Amino acid sequence: MKSSTDRPAHTLSAADVYAAADRIRPYIRRTPLLDLEVDDRRVLLKLEYLQRSGSFKLRGALNAMLSGSLDDHVVVASGGNHGLAVATAASLLGVSATIYVPQTAPAAKARRIEAAGARLVRHGATFAEAAAAASEVAARPGYRFLHPYDDPAVIAGQGTVAAEIVADAADVDTIAVAVGGGGLAAGTALSVGDRRVVAVEPEHCCCLREALAAGRPVDSAADSVAASATGASRVGEAPFAVLTAHEVSSVLVSDEQILHARDRLWEECRIAVEPAAAISFAAWLADQVPGELPCLIVCGANADWTAE
């Protein structure tokens, strides 16, 4: 079984993010910024939910798959978004993919994974159980396991979201990002220079907060309305190394705040997203995101919406 790179996370830099941006540019969308005023305050939204596959995860998947020779078959475990990203990337690059998801994976995400052409396998009650099964299969010759966040090439790919923000709005002074396993937050920290990064987690799904308290990644509960996207039970070793080096801290929001923020995005902007994508907006509404001009990454939209 191979990972996408053996490079230590602590050696990652902004240069790796710029290289990733060049590598994945032919395949991704450069998502727009929305400049708006809410409650008499100005804020920017990075509309990454408009990305192909419906989330930022495509960036890391592509960078990891393109950071070396392509394998015959990619195997991943996912709560949904990473699996859909890998399925999409595999289709774009002409390779096969098998996606393991827990039994709790939302039907909307499972359906889209299969529609993208990947083989979907439901296994176990948790991401950890799905990952164990995927790792076993990926040990076969010609197969490759692609971790959703604990991989330096994935981190560099995710960092291209923030690199676009900085390029398009140089006066942004704070970027807020939802945290699951930490890949997007770590990539953001690499990309923004001396700007502040706010890592936001659900109250009962906060593996980064618990790792920071313990001084190392530890097992953590994952119980939130956003758990299908942020439900990692343990922050990745590679993201944790980057986040601690850049002194990124965690702030928490409740499920009620997340759902309110999701509904507010719809009411204010007609933006329809999954709960995890509203996490950074929830923190901003609660005055937990400082700065004169903050930018919030609206990271995914893989949920079903019904028109009334």
mmCIF file of N, CA, C and O in Angstrom, residues 9 23 95 102 115 132 270 277 291 303:
data_model
loop_
_atom_site.group_PDB
_atom_site.id
_atom_site.type_symbol
_atom_site.label_atom_id
_atom_site.label_comp_id
_atom_site.label_asym_id
_atom_site.label_seq_id
_atom_site.Cartn_x
_atom_site.Cartn_y
_atom_site.Cartn_z
ATOM 1 N N ALA A 9 5.316 16.267 7.056
ATOM 2 C CA ALA A 9 4.421 17.423 7.026
ATOM 3 C C ALA A 9 5.126 18.704 7.457
ATOM 4 O O ALA A 9 4.809 19.786 6.958
ATOM 5 N N ARG A 23 -0.563 22.312 -10.559
ATOM 6 C CA ARG A 23 -0.811 20.909 -10.919
ATOM 7 C C ARG A 23 -2.293 20.634 -11.172
ATOM 8 O O ARG A 23 -2.662 19.911 -12.094
ATOM 9 N N VAL A 95 -8.652 6.606 -13.919
ATOM 10 C CA VAL A 95 -8.275 5.478 -13.068
ATOM 11 C C VAL A 95 -9.522 4.975 -12.342
ATOM 12 O O VAL A 95 -10.563 5.638 -12.317
ATOM 13 N N PRO A 102 -19.000 4.682 5.896
ATOM 14 C CA PRO A 102 -19.743 4.036 6.977
ATOM 15 C C PRO A 102 -21.223 3.907 6.614
ATOM 16 O O PRO A 102 -21.723 4.596 5.721
ATOM 17 N N ALA A 115 -22.671 7.734 -8.972
ATOM 18 C CA ALA A 115 -22.913 8.406 -10.246
ATOM 19 C C ALA A 115 -21.615 8.868 -10.896
ATOM 20 O O ALA A 115 -21.533 8.967 -12.134
ATOM 21 N N ALA A 132 -10.419 1.189 8.191
ATOM 22 C CA ALA A 132 -9.685 -0.054 8.428
ATOM 23 C C ALA A 132 -9.923 -1.042 7.289
ATOM 24 O O ALA A 132 -8.980 -1.708 6.809
ATOM 25 N N ARG A 270 -29.419 32.948 -0.644
ATOM 26 C CA ARG A 270 -29.899 31.788 -1.401
ATOM 27 C C ARG A 270 -28.763 30.802 -1.669
ATOM 28 O O ARG A 270 -28.674 30.194 -2.730
ATOM 29 N N ALA A 277 -20.640 23.229 5.911
ATOM 30 C CA ALA A 277 -20.232 24.418 5.170
ATOM 31 C C ALA A 277 -20.636 25.705 5.861
ATOM 32 O O ALA A 277 -20.121 26.775 5.539
ATOM 33 N N GLY A 291 -11.122 40.406 13.119
ATOM 34 C CA GLY A 291 -10.532 40.965 11.909
ATOM 35 C C GLY A 291 -11.379 42.058 11.299
ATOM 36 O O GLY A 291 -12.601 42.089 11.446
ATOM 37 N N ALA A 303 -25.679 17.910 -0.083
ATOM 38 C CA ALA A 303 -26.893 17.572 0.646
ATOM 39 C C ALA A 303 -28.055 17.691 -0.334
ATOM 40 O O ALA A 303 -27.945 18.326 -1.377
#
